[in-house]
Amino acid sequence: MATCPECDADIEVDEFDVDKGDLISCPDCGANLEVTGTSPVELEAADDDDDEDEEEEDDFDEDDEDGADEAEDEENEGGDWEE
């Protein structure tokens, strides 16, 4: 038996059915949990946010490059308006 670190619910996990690093979900609160120990079974909240943050940063970098090109185009177009 293990305890969810998010909601303190008892989770029935057989130590022979899981390995360290496995991901499971709490049946009560739905939290994603990582197995950090197997004898006894220990659980910690899984760090899913790190992967999402990296993807968002990559997207942001691409947007920056596109935005710089648009700004240059606007500057060139703006020059025609002033004449």
PDB file of N, CA, C and O in Angstrom, chain B, residues numbered from 101:
ATOM      1  N   MET B 101       0.851  -1.181   0.000  1.00  0.00           N
ATOM      2  CA  MET B 101       0.000   0.000   0.000  1.00  0.00           C
ATOM      3  C   MET B 101       0.892   1.238   0.000  1.00  0.00           C
ATOM      4  O   MET B 101       1.866   1.317   0.749  1.00  0.00           O
ATOM      5  N   ALA B 102       0.545   2.205  -0.852  1.00  0.00           N
ATOM      6  CA  ALA B 102       1.279   3.465  -0.934  1.00  0.00           C
ATOM      7  C   ALA B 102       0.292   4.606  -0.701  1.00  0.00           C
ATOM      8  O   ALA B 102      -0.922   4.406  -0.726  1.00  0.00           O
ATOM      9  N   THR B 103       0.827   5.794  -0.477  1.00  0.00           N
ATOM     10  CA  THR B 103      -0.006   6.967  -0.228  1.00  0.00           C
ATOM     11  C   THR B 103       0.252   8.017  -1.296  1.00  0.00           C
ATOM     12  O   THR B 103       1.401   8.308  -1.629  1.00  0.00           O
ATOM     13  N   CYS B 104      -0.820   8.583  -1.829  1.00  0.00           N
ATOM     14  CA  CYS B 104      -0.701   9.636  -2.826  1.00  0.00           C
ATOM     15  C   CYS B 104      -0.180  10.898  -2.144  1.00  0.00           C
ATOM     16  O   CYS B 104      -0.759  11.345  -1.155  1.00  0.00           O
ATOM     17  N   PRO B 105       0.913  11.483  -2.661  1.00  0.00           N
ATOM     18  CA  PRO B 105       1.460  12.696  -2.044  1.00  0.00           C
ATOM     19  C   PRO B 105       0.584  13.928  -2.296  1.00  0.00           C
ATOM     20  O   PRO B 105       0.772  14.955  -1.643  1.00  0.00           O
ATOM     21  N   GLU B 106      -0.353  13.843  -3.215  1.00  0.00           N
ATOM     22  CA  GLU B 106      -1.223  14.973  -3.531  1.00  0.00           C
ATOM     23  C   GLU B 106      -2.464  15.011  -2.648  1.00  0.00           C
ATOM     24  O   GLU B 106      -2.815  16.062  -2.110  1.00  0.00           O
ATOM     25  N   CYS B 107      -3.132  13.863  -2.497  1.00  0.00           N
ATOM     26  CA  CYS B 107      -4.406  13.848  -1.754  1.00  0.00           C
ATOM     27  C   CYS B 107      -4.394  12.926  -0.538  1.00  0.00           C
ATOM     28  O   CYS B 107      -5.407  12.813   0.153  1.00  0.00           O
ATOM     29  N   ASP B 108      -3.279  12.268  -0.263  1.00  0.00           N
ATOM     30  CA  ASP B 108      -3.110  11.354   0.872  1.00  0.00           C
ATOM     31  C   ASP B 108      -4.000  10.114   0.814  1.00  0.00           C
ATOM     32  O   ASP B 108      -4.232   9.465   1.834  1.00  0.00           O
ATOM     33  N   ALA B 109      -4.493   9.789  -0.371  1.00  0.00           N
ATOM     34  CA  ALA B 109      -5.304   8.582  -0.524  1.00  0.00           C
ATOM     35  C   ALA B 109      -4.397   7.355  -0.501  1.00  0.00           C
ATOM     36  O   ALA B 109      -3.252   7.400  -0.952  1.00  0.00           O
ATOM     37  N   ASP B 110      -4.928   6.269   0.029  1.00  0.00           N
ATOM     38  CA  ASP B 110      -4.205   4.998   0.005  1.00  0.00           C
ATOM     39  C   ASP B 110      -4.358   4.393  -1.391  1.00  0.00           C
ATOM     40  O   ASP B 110      -5.467   4.273  -1.912  1.00  0.00           O
ATOM     41  N   ILE B 111      -3.225   4.015  -1.983  1.00  0.00           N
ATOM     42  CA  ILE B 111      -3.225   3.419  -3.320  1.00  0.00           C
ATOM     43  C   ILE B 111      -2.658   2.017  -3.199  1.00  0.00           C
ATOM     44  O   ILE B 111      -1.555   1.820  -2.689  1.00  0.00           O
ATOM     45  N   GLU B 112      -3.419   1.053  -3.672  1.00  0.00           N
ATOM     46  CA  GLU B 112      -2.970  -0.331  -3.607  1.00  0.00           C
ATOM     47  C   GLU B 112      -2.051  -0.607  -4.792  1.00  0.00           C
ATOM     48  O   GLU B 112      -2.500  -0.712  -5.934  1.00  0.00           O
ATOM     49  N   VAL B 113      -0.763  -0.721  -4.502  1.00  0.00           N
ATOM     50  CA  VAL B 113       0.252  -0.982  -5.529  1.00  0.00           C
ATOM     51  C   VAL B 113       1.100  -2.150  -5.050  1.00  0.00           C
ATOM     52  O   VAL B 113       1.656  -2.115  -3.953  1.00  0.00           O
ATOM     53  N   ASP B 114       1.194  -3.177  -5.874  1.00  0.00           N
ATOM     54  CA  ASP B 114       2.017  -4.336  -5.537  1.00  0.00           C
ATOM     55  C   ASP B 114       3.462  -4.023  -5.913  1.00  0.00           C
ATOM     56  O   ASP B 114       3.742  -3.704  -7.069  1.00  0.00           O
ATOM     57  N   GLU B 115       4.375  -4.108  -4.959  1.00  0.00           N
ATOM     58  CA  GLU B 115       5.777  -3.762  -5.210  1.00  0.00           C
ATOM     59  C   GLU B 115       6.419  -4.636  -6.280  1.00  0.00           C
ATOM     60  O   GLU B 115       7.451  -4.266  -6.839  1.00  0.00           O
ATOM     61  N   PHE B 116       5.825  -5.786  -6.571  1.00  0.00           N
ATOM     62  CA  PHE B 116       6.362  -6.670  -7.602  1.00  0.00           C
ATOM     63  C   PHE B 116       5.829  -6.306  -9.001  1.00  0.00           C
ATOM     64  O   PHE B 116       6.349  -6.784 -10.009  1.00  0.00           O
ATOM     65  N   ASP B 117       4.795  -5.461  -9.053  1.00  0.00           N
ATOM     66  CA  ASP B 117       4.205  -5.064 -10.334  1.00  0.00           C
ATOM     67  C   ASP B 117       4.762  -3.751 -10.867  1.00  0.00           C
ATOM     68  O   ASP B 117       4.483  -3.382 -12.008  1.00  0.00           O
ATOM     69  N   VAL B 118       5.547  -3.041 -10.059  1.00  0.00           N
ATOM     70  CA  VAL B 118       6.079  -1.747 -10.494  1.00  0.00           C
ATOM     71  C   VAL B 118       7.587  -1.711 -10.350  1.00  0.00           C
ATOM     72  O   VAL B 118       8.172  -2.441  -9.550  1.00  0.00           O
ATOM     73  N   ASP B 119       8.202  -0.848 -11.141  1.00  0.00           N
ATOM     74  CA  ASP B 119       9.643  -0.610 -11.061  1.00  0.00           C
ATOM     75  C   ASP B 119       9.871   0.859 -10.759  1.00  0.00           C
ATOM     76  O   ASP B 119       9.009   1.699 -11.018  1.00  0.00           O
ATOM     77  N   LYS B 120      11.024   1.160 -10.216  1.00  0.00           N
ATOM     78  CA  LYS B 120      11.379   2.543  -9.948  1.00  0.00           C
ATOM     79  C   LYS B 120      11.360   3.321 -11.268  1.00  0.00           C
ATOM     80  O   LYS B 120      11.925   2.877 -12.267  1.00  0.00           O
ATOM     81  N   GLY B 121      10.709   4.477 -11.258  1.00  0.00           N
ATOM     82  CA  GLY B 121      10.597   5.297 -12.455  1.00  0.00           C
ATOM     83  C   GLY B 121       9.280   5.123 -13.196  1.00  0.00           C
ATOM     84  O   GLY B 121       8.957   5.921 -14.076  1.00  0.00           O
ATOM     85  N   ASP B 122       8.508   4.080 -12.850  1.00  0.00           N
ATOM     86  CA  ASP B 122       7.205   3.875 -13.489  1.00  0.00           C
ATOM     87  C   ASP B 122       6.261   5.019 -13.119  1.00  0.00           C
ATOM     88  O   ASP B 122       6.372   5.611 -12.045  1.00  0.00           O
ATOM     89  N   LEU B 123       5.338   5.316 -14.023  1.00  0.00           N
ATOM     90  CA  LEU B 123       4.335   6.340 -13.775  1.00  0.00           C
ATOM     91  C   LEU B 123       2.986   5.679 -13.569  1.00  0.00           C
ATOM     92  O   LEU B 123       2.595   4.784 -14.319  1.00  0.00           O
ATOM     93  N   ILE B 124       2.273   6.136 -12.536  1.00  0.00           N
ATOM     94  CA  ILE B 124       0.926   5.651 -12.280  1.00  0.00           C
ATOM     95  C   ILE B 124       0.046   6.865 -12.002  1.00  0.00           C
ATOM     96  O   ILE B 124       0.538   7.978 -11.820  1.00  0.00           O
ATOM     97  N   SER B 125      -1.249   6.632 -11.972  1.00  0.00           N
ATOM     98  CA  SER B 125      -2.199   7.701 -11.727  1.00  0.00           C
ATOM     99  C   SER B 125      -2.971   7.390 -10.453  1.00  0.00           C
ATOM    100  O   SER B 125      -3.352   6.243 -10.221  1.00  0.00           O
ATOM    101  N   CYS B 126      -3.202   8.402  -9.630  1.00  0.00           N
ATOM    102  CA  CYS B 126      -3.982   8.218  -8.411  1.00  0.00           C
ATOM    103  C   CYS B 126      -5.449   8.024  -8.797  1.00  0.00           C
ATOM    104  O   CYS B 126      -6.010   8.850  -9.517  1.00  0.00           O
ATOM    105  N   PRO B 127      -6.073   6.947  -8.329  1.00  0.00           N
ATOM    106  CA  PRO B 127      -7.468   6.716  -8.682  1.00  0.00           C
ATOM    107  C   PRO B 127      -8.421   7.733  -8.041  1.00  0.00           C
ATOM    108  O   PRO B 127      -9.536   7.923  -8.527  1.00  0.00           O
ATOM    109  N   ASP B 128      -7.995   8.380  -6.963  1.00  0.00           N
ATOM    110  CA  ASP B 128      -8.870   9.342  -6.284  1.00  0.00           C
ATOM    111  C   ASP B 128      -8.798  10.733  -6.896  1.00  0.00           C
ATOM    112  O   ASP B 128      -9.832  11.307  -7.239  1.00  0.00           O
ATOM    113  N   CYS B 129      -7.584  11.293  -7.042  1.00  0.00           N
ATOM    114  CA  CYS B 129      -7.454  12.679  -7.506  1.00  0.00           C
ATOM    115  C   CYS B 129      -6.956  12.787  -8.944  1.00  0.00           C
ATOM    116  O   CYS B 129      -7.001  13.869  -9.529  1.00  0.00           O
ATOM    117  N   GLY B 130      -6.476  11.669  -9.530  1.00  0.00           N
ATOM    118  CA  GLY B 130      -6.020  11.679 -10.912  1.00  0.00           C
ATOM    119  C   GLY B 130      -4.607  12.200 -11.105  1.00  0.00           C
ATOM    120  O   GLY B 130      -4.164  12.350 -12.244  1.00  0.00           O
ATOM    121  N   ALA B 131      -3.880  12.481 -10.015  1.00  0.00           N
ATOM    122  CA  ALA B 131      -2.519  13.007 -10.123  1.00  0.00           C
ATOM    123  C   ALA B 131      -1.597  11.984 -10.778  1.00  0.00           C
ATOM    124  O   ALA B 131      -1.726  10.783 -10.541  1.00  0.00           O
ATOM    125  N   ASN B 132      -0.667  12.465 -11.603  1.00  0.00           N
ATOM    126  CA  ASN B 132       0.359  11.605 -12.186  1.00  0.00           C
ATOM    127  C   ASN B 132       1.469  11.431 -11.163  1.00  0.00           C
ATOM    128  O   ASN B 132       2.019  12.408 -10.656  1.00  0.00           O
ATOM    129  N   LEU B 133       1.789  10.197 -10.868  1.00  0.00           N
ATOM    130  CA  LEU B 133       2.759   9.891  -9.821  1.00  0.00           C
ATOM    131  C   LEU B 133       3.879   9.017 -10.377  1.00  0.00           C
ATOM    132  O   LEU B 133       3.663   8.185 -11.258  1.00  0.00           O
ATOM    133  N   GLU B 134       5.074   9.227  -9.843  1.00  0.00           N
ATOM    134  CA  GLU B 134       6.236   8.432 -10.235  1.00  0.00           C
ATOM    135  C   GLU B 134       6.636   7.542  -9.066  1.00  0.00           C
ATOM    136  O   GLU B 134       6.672   7.982  -7.916  1.00  0.00           O
ATOM    137  N   VAL B 135       6.936   6.286  -9.378  1.00  0.00           N
ATOM    138  CA  VAL B 135       7.404   5.347  -8.356  1.00  0.00           C
ATOM    139  C   VAL B 135       8.865   5.682  -8.071  1.00  0.00           C
ATOM    140  O   VAL B 135       9.706   5.593  -8.965  1.00  0.00           O
ATOM    141  N   THR B 136       9.174   6.069  -6.823  1.00  0.00           N
ATOM    142  CA  THR B 136      10.541   6.430  -6.458  1.00  0.00           C
ATOM    143  C   THR B 136      11.204   5.369  -5.583  1.00  0.00           C
ATOM    144  O   THR B 136      12.406   5.429  -5.329  1.00  0.00           O
ATOM    145  N   GLY B 137      10.430   4.417  -5.134  1.00  0.00           N
ATOM    146  CA  GLY B 137      10.971   3.315  -4.354  1.00  0.00           C
ATOM    147  C   GLY B 137      10.034   2.124  -4.461  1.00  0.00           C
ATOM    148  O   GLY B 137       8.832   2.299  -4.658  1.00  0.00           O
ATOM    149  N   THR B 138      10.576   0.898  -4.331  1.00  0.00           N
ATOM    150  CA  THR B 138       9.735  -0.287  -4.513  1.00  0.00           C
ATOM    151  C   THR B 138       9.596  -1.157  -3.276  1.00  0.00           C
ATOM    152  O   THR B 138       8.741  -2.042  -3.246  1.00  0.00           O
ATOM    153  N   SER B 139      10.398  -0.934  -2.272  1.00  0.00           N
ATOM    154  CA  SER B 139      10.289  -1.777  -1.084  1.00  0.00           C
ATOM    155  C   SER B 139      10.545  -0.947   0.165  1.00  0.00           C
ATOM    156  O   SER B 139      11.681  -0.908   0.636  1.00  0.00           O
ATOM    157  N   PRO B 140       9.558  -0.296   0.710  1.00  0.00           N
ATOM    158  CA  PRO B 140       8.154  -0.262   0.291  1.00  0.00           C
ATOM    159  C   PRO B 140       7.955   0.673  -0.894  1.00  0.00           C
ATOM    160  O   PRO B 140       8.842   1.450  -1.246  1.00  0.00           O
ATOM    161  N   VAL B 141       6.769   0.584  -1.507  1.00  0.00           N
ATOM    162  CA  VAL B 141       6.458   1.441  -2.651  1.00  0.00           C
ATOM    163  C   VAL B 141       6.340   2.885  -2.177  1.00  0.00           C
ATOM    164  O   VAL B 141       5.579   3.195  -1.260  1.00  0.00           O
ATOM    165  N   GLU B 142       7.108   3.761  -2.819  1.00  0.00           N
ATOM    166  CA  GLU B 142       7.066   5.190  -2.518  1.00  0.00           C
ATOM    167  C   GLU B 142       6.707   5.943  -3.787  1.00  0.00           C
ATOM    168  O   GLU B 142       7.175   5.604  -4.875  1.00  0.00           O
ATOM    169  N   LEU B 143       5.868   6.973  -3.641  1.00  0.00           N
ATOM    170  CA  LEU B 143       5.396   7.742  -4.788  1.00  0.00           C
ATOM    171  C   LEU B 143       5.685   9.218  -4.607  1.00  0.00           C
ATOM    172  O   LEU B 143       5.643   9.741  -3.494  1.00  0.00           O
ATOM    173  N   GLU B 144       5.980   9.887  -5.717  1.00  0.00           N
ATOM    174  CA  GLU B 144       6.139  11.342  -5.738  1.00  0.00           C
ATOM    175  C   GLU B 144       5.379  11.874  -6.940  1.00  0.00           C
ATOM    176  O   GLU B 144       5.143  11.154  -7.910  1.00  0.00           O
ATOM    177  N   ALA B 145       5.002  13.130  -6.866  1.00  0.00           N
ATOM    178  CA  ALA B 145       4.325  13.757  -8.001  1.00  0.00           C
ATOM    179  C   ALA B 145       5.262  13.749  -9.201  1.00  0.00           C
ATOM    180  O   ALA B 145       6.434  14.106  -9.078  1.00  0.00           O
ATOM    181  N   ALA B 146       4.755  13.345 -10.357  1.00  0.00           N
ATOM    182  CA  ALA B 146       5.561  13.299 -11.577  1.00  0.00           C
ATOM    183  C   ALA B 146       5.755  14.703 -12.110  1.00  0.00           C
ATOM    184  O   ALA B 146       4.851  15.534 -12.020  1.00  0.00           O
ATOM    185  N   ASP B 147       6.935  14.979 -12.670  1.00  0.00           N
ATOM    186  CA  ASP B 147       7.261  16.292 -13.206  1.00  0.00           C
ATOM    187  C   ASP B 147       6.944  16.358 -14.689  1.00  0.00           C
ATOM    188  O   ASP B 147       7.859  16.415 -15.511  1.00  0.00           O
ATOM    189  N   ASP B 148       5.658  16.351 -15.049  1.00  0.00           N
ATOM    190  CA  ASP B 148       5.263  16.454 -16.450  1.00  0.00           C
ATOM    191  C   ASP B 148       5.451  17.866 -16.966  1.00  0.00           C
ATOM    192  O   ASP B 148       5.611  18.062 -18.171  1.00  0.00           O
ATOM    193  N   ASP B 149       5.436  18.863 -16.077  1.00  0.00           N
ATOM    194  CA  ASP B 149       5.529  20.257 -16.486  1.00  0.00           C
ATOM    195  C   ASP B 149       6.845  20.571 -17.171  1.00  0.00           C
ATOM    196  O   ASP B 149       6.881  21.451 -18.031  1.00  0.00           O
ATOM    197  N   ASP B 150       7.931  19.887 -16.826  1.00  0.00           N
ATOM    198  CA  ASP B 150       9.233  20.195 -17.411  1.00  0.00           C
ATOM    199  C   ASP B 150       9.231  19.987 -18.919  1.00  0.00           C
ATOM    200  O   ASP B 150       9.770  20.811 -19.658  1.00  0.00           O
ATOM    201  N   ASP B 151       8.626  18.887 -19.386  1.00  0.00           N
ATOM    202  CA  ASP B 151       8.584  18.618 -20.818  1.00  0.00           C
ATOM    203  C   ASP B 151       7.752  19.670 -21.534  1.00  0.00           C
ATOM    204  O   ASP B 151       8.135  20.133 -22.609  1.00  0.00           O
ATOM    205  N   GLU B 152       6.625  20.054 -20.958  1.00  0.00           N
ATOM    206  CA  GLU B 152       5.769  21.052 -21.582  1.00  0.00           C
ATOM    207  C   GLU B 152       6.467  22.400 -21.645  1.00  0.00           C
ATOM    208  O   GLU B 152       6.349  23.106 -22.647  1.00  0.00           O
ATOM    209  N   ASP B 153       7.194  22.772 -20.593  1.00  0.00           N
ATOM    210  CA  ASP B 153       7.897  24.045 -20.571  1.00  0.00           C
ATOM    211  C   ASP B 153       8.935  24.105 -21.681  1.00  0.00           C
ATOM    212  O   ASP B 153       9.084  25.140 -22.332  1.00  0.00           O
ATOM    213  N   GLU B 154       9.655  23.012 -21.906  1.00  0.00           N
ATOM    214  CA  GLU B 154      10.670  22.981 -22.951  1.00  0.00           C
ATOM    215  C   GLU B 154      10.030  23.153 -24.319  1.00  0.00           C
ATOM    216  O   GLU B 154      10.575  23.852 -25.173  1.00  0.00           O
ATOM    217  N   GLU B 155       8.873  22.522 -24.537  1.00  0.00           N
ATOM    218  CA  GLU B 155       8.186  22.649 -25.818  1.00  0.00           C
ATOM    219  C   GLU B 155       7.713  24.078 -26.018  1.00  0.00           C
ATOM    220  O   GLU B 155       7.833  24.619 -27.117  1.00  0.00           O
ATOM    221  N   GLU B 156       7.170  24.710 -24.959  1.00  0.00           N
ATOM    222  CA  GLU B 156       6.705  26.081 -25.058  1.00  0.00           C
ATOM    223  C   GLU B 156       7.862  27.024 -25.354  1.00  0.00           C
ATOM    224  O   GLU B 156       7.705  27.964 -26.133  1.00  0.00           O
ATOM    225  N   GLU B 157       9.021  26.787 -24.745  1.00  0.00           N
ATOM    226  CA  GLU B 157      10.186  27.621 -24.997  1.00  0.00           C
ATOM    227  C   GLU B 157      10.625  27.496 -26.446  1.00  0.00           C
ATOM    228  O   GLU B 157      10.986  28.494 -27.069  1.00  0.00           O
ATOM    229  N   ASP B 158      10.600  26.275 -26.999  1.00  0.00           N
ATOM    230  CA  ASP B 158      10.967  26.074 -28.397  1.00  0.00           C
ATOM    231  C   ASP B 158      10.005  26.825 -29.309  1.00  0.00           C
ATOM    232  O   ASP B 158      10.432  27.477 -30.262  1.00  0.00           O
ATOM    233  N   ASP B 159       8.712  26.738 -29.022  1.00  0.00           N
ATOM    234  CA  ASP B 159       7.721  27.447 -29.818  1.00  0.00           C
ATOM    235  C   ASP B 159       7.938  28.945 -29.728  1.00  0.00           C
ATOM    236  O   ASP B 159       7.806  29.653 -30.727  1.00  0.00           O
ATOM    237  N   PHE B 160       8.264  29.429 -28.558  1.00  0.00           N
ATOM    238  CA  PHE B 160       8.472  30.853 -28.347  1.00  0.00           C
ATOM    239  C   PHE B 160       9.655  31.341 -29.174  1.00  0.00           C
ATOM    240  O   PHE B 160       9.599  32.418 -29.768  1.00  0.00           O
ATOM    241  N   ASP B 161      10.719  30.555 -29.213  1.00  0.00           N
ATOM    242  CA  ASP B 161      11.900  30.935 -29.988  1.00  0.00           C
ATOM    243  C   ASP B 161      11.550  31.062 -31.467  1.00  0.00           C
ATOM    244  O   ASP B 161      11.996  31.995 -32.134  1.00  0.00           O
ATOM    245  N   GLU B 162      10.754  30.129 -31.978  1.00  0.00           N
ATOM    246  CA  GLU B 162      10.364  30.180 -33.380  1.00  0.00           C
ATOM    247  C   GLU B 162       9.512  31.414 -33.644  1.00  0.00           C
ATOM    248  O   GLU B 162       9.675  32.071 -34.672  1.00  0.00           O
ATOM    249  N   ASP B 163       8.600  31.736 -32.719  1.00  0.00           N
ATOM    250  CA  ASP B 163       7.751  32.905 -32.874  1.00  0.00           C
ATOM    251  C   ASP B 163       8.593  34.171 -32.885  1.00  0.00           C
ATOM    252  O   ASP B 163       8.301  35.105 -33.631  1.00  0.00           O
ATOM    253  N   ASP B 164       9.631  34.209 -32.066  1.00  0.00           N
ATOM    254  CA  ASP B 164      10.506  35.376 -32.013  1.00  0.00           C
ATOM    255  C   ASP B 164      11.136  35.641 -33.370  1.00  0.00           C
ATOM    256  O   ASP B 164      11.189  36.783 -33.828  1.00  0.00           O
ATOM    257  N   GLU B 165      11.610  34.586 -34.003  1.00  0.00           N
ATOM    258  CA  GLU B 165      12.268  34.742 -35.295  1.00  0.00           C
ATOM    259  C   GLU B 165      11.274  35.259 -36.329  1.00  0.00           C
ATOM    260  O   GLU B 165      11.597  36.149 -37.116  1.00  0.00           O
ATOM    261  N   ASP B 166      10.063  34.701 -36.326  1.00  0.00           N
ATOM    262  CA  ASP B 166       9.042  35.152 -37.265  1.00  0.00           C
ATOM    263  C   ASP B 166       8.661  36.593 -36.983  1.00  0.00           C
ATOM    264  O   ASP B 166       8.481  37.383 -37.910  1.00  0.00           O
ATOM    265  N   GLY B 167       8.539  36.938 -35.721  1.00  0.00           N
ATOM    266  CA  GLY B 167       8.173  38.293 -35.329  1.00  0.00           C
ATOM    267  C   GLY B 167       9.209  39.300 -35.771  1.00  0.00           C
ATOM    268  O   GLY B 167       8.851  40.421 -36.134  1.00  0.00           O
ATOM    269  N   ALA B 168      10.475  38.944 -35.753  1.00  0.00           N
ATOM    270  CA  ALA B 168      11.538  39.857 -36.166  1.00  0.00           C
ATOM    271  C   ALA B 168      11.421  40.143 -37.656  1.00  0.00           C
ATOM    272  O   ALA B 168      11.630  41.278 -38.085  1.00  0.00           O
ATOM    273  N   ASP B 169      11.090  39.127 -38.449  1.00  0.00           N
ATOM    274  CA  ASP B 169      10.922  39.328 -39.887  1.00  0.00           C
ATOM    275  C   ASP B 169       9.741  40.246 -40.166  1.00  0.00           C
ATOM    276  O   ASP B 169       9.822  41.111 -41.038  1.00  0.00           O
ATOM    277  N   GLU B 170       8.651  40.070 -39.441  1.00  0.00           N
ATOM    278  CA  GLU B 170       7.472  40.907 -39.633  1.00  0.00           C
ATOM    279  C   GLU B 170       7.775  42.353 -39.277  1.00  0.00           C
ATOM    280  O   GLU B 170       7.317  43.271 -39.958  1.00  0.00           O
ATOM    281  N   ALA B 171       8.545  42.561 -38.213  1.00  0.00           N
ATOM    282  CA  ALA B 171       8.893  43.912 -37.805  1.00  0.00           C
ATOM    283  C   ALA B 171       9.725  44.595 -38.889  1.00  0.00           C
ATOM    284  O   ALA B 171       9.532  45.782 -39.155  1.00  0.00           O
ATOM    285  N   GLU B 172      10.638  43.872 -39.511  1.00  0.00           N
ATOM    286  CA  GLU B 172      11.449  44.438 -40.589  1.00  0.00           C
ATOM    287  C   GLU B 172      10.567  44.807 -41.775  1.00  0.00           C
ATOM    288  O   GLU B 172      10.763  45.858 -42.386  1.00  0.00           O
ATOM    289  N   ASP B 173       9.596  43.955 -42.108  1.00  0.00           N
ATOM    290  CA  ASP B 173       8.690  44.240 -43.215  1.00  0.00           C
ATOM    291  C   ASP B 173       7.878  45.495 -42.941  1.00  0.00           C
ATOM    292  O   ASP B 173       7.683  46.320 -43.834  1.00  0.00           O
ATOM    293  N   GLU B 174       7.404  45.641 -41.709  1.00  0.00           N
ATOM    294  CA  GLU B 174       6.618  46.810 -41.345  1.00  0.00           C
ATOM    295  C   GLU B 174       7.458  48.078 -41.449  1.00  0.00           C
ATOM    296  O   GLU B 174       6.968  49.119 -41.887  1.00  0.00           O
ATOM    297  N   GLU B 175       8.721  47.988 -41.045  1.00  0.00           N
ATOM    298  CA  GLU B 175       9.597  49.156 -41.129  1.00  0.00           C
ATOM    299  C   GLU B 175       9.785  49.566 -42.589  1.00  0.00           C
ATOM    300  O   GLU B 175       9.760  50.756 -42.907  1.00  0.00           O
ATOM    301  N   ASN B 176       9.971  48.595 -43.472  1.00  0.00           N
ATOM    302  CA  ASN B 176      10.145  48.887 -44.894  1.00  0.00           C
ATOM    303  C   ASN B 176       8.876  49.503 -45.479  1.00  0.00           C
ATOM    304  O   ASN B 176       8.950  50.454 -46.257  1.00  0.00           O
ATOM    305  N   GLU B 177       7.730  48.972 -45.114  1.00  0.00           N
ATOM    306  CA  GLU B 177       6.467  49.508 -45.599  1.00  0.00           C
ATOM    307  C   GLU B 177       6.228  50.901 -45.031  1.00  0.00           C
ATOM    308  O   GLU B 177       5.704  51.779 -45.716  1.00  0.00           O
ATOM    309  N   GLY B 178       6.614  51.093 -43.780  1.00  0.00           N
ATOM    310  CA  GLY B 178       6.416  52.384 -43.120  1.00  0.00           C
ATOM    311  C   GLY B 178       7.182  53.473 -43.827  1.00  0.00           C
ATOM    312  O   GLY B 178       6.737  54.621 -43.838  1.00  0.00           O
ATOM    313  N   GLY B 179       8.312  53.159 -44.415  1.00  0.00           N
ATOM    314  CA  GLY B 179       9.131  54.139 -45.120  1.00  0.00           C
ATOM    315  C   GLY B 179       8.380  54.721 -46.319  1.00  0.00           C
ATOM    316  O   GLY B 179       8.557  55.896 -46.638  1.00  0.00           O
ATOM    317  N   ASP B 180       7.547  53.922 -46.986  1.00  0.00           N
ATOM    318  CA  ASP B 180       6.782  54.387 -48.133  1.00  0.00           C
ATOM    319  C   ASP B 180       5.713  55.385 -47.710  1.00  0.00           C
ATOM    320  O   ASP B 180       5.394  56.306 -48.463  1.00  0.00           O
ATOM    321  N   TRP B 181       5.164  55.218 -46.534  1.00  0.00           N
ATOM    322  CA  TRP B 181       4.093  56.083 -46.061  1.00  0.00           C
ATOM    323  C   TRP B 181       4.613  57.483 -45.764  1.00  0.00           C
ATOM    324  O   TRP B 181       3.900  58.468 -45.953  1.00  0.00           O
ATOM    325  N   GLU B 182       5.840  57.568 -45.305  1.00  0.00           N
ATOM    326  CA  GLU B 182       6.394  58.862 -44.913  1.00  0.00           C
ATOM    327  C   GLU B 182       6.723  59.738 -46.104  1.00  0.00           C
ATOM    328  O   GLU B 182       6.784  60.956 -45.939  1.00  0.00           O
ATOM    329  N   GLU B 183       6.936  59.205 -47.276  1.00  0.00           N
ATOM    330  CA  GLU B 183       7.359  59.979 -48.452  1.00  0.00           C
ATOM    331  C   GLU B 183       6.251  60.741 -49.054  1.00  0.00           C
ATOM    332  O   GLU B 183       6.450  61.438 -50.049  1.00  0.00           O
TER     333      GLU B 183
END
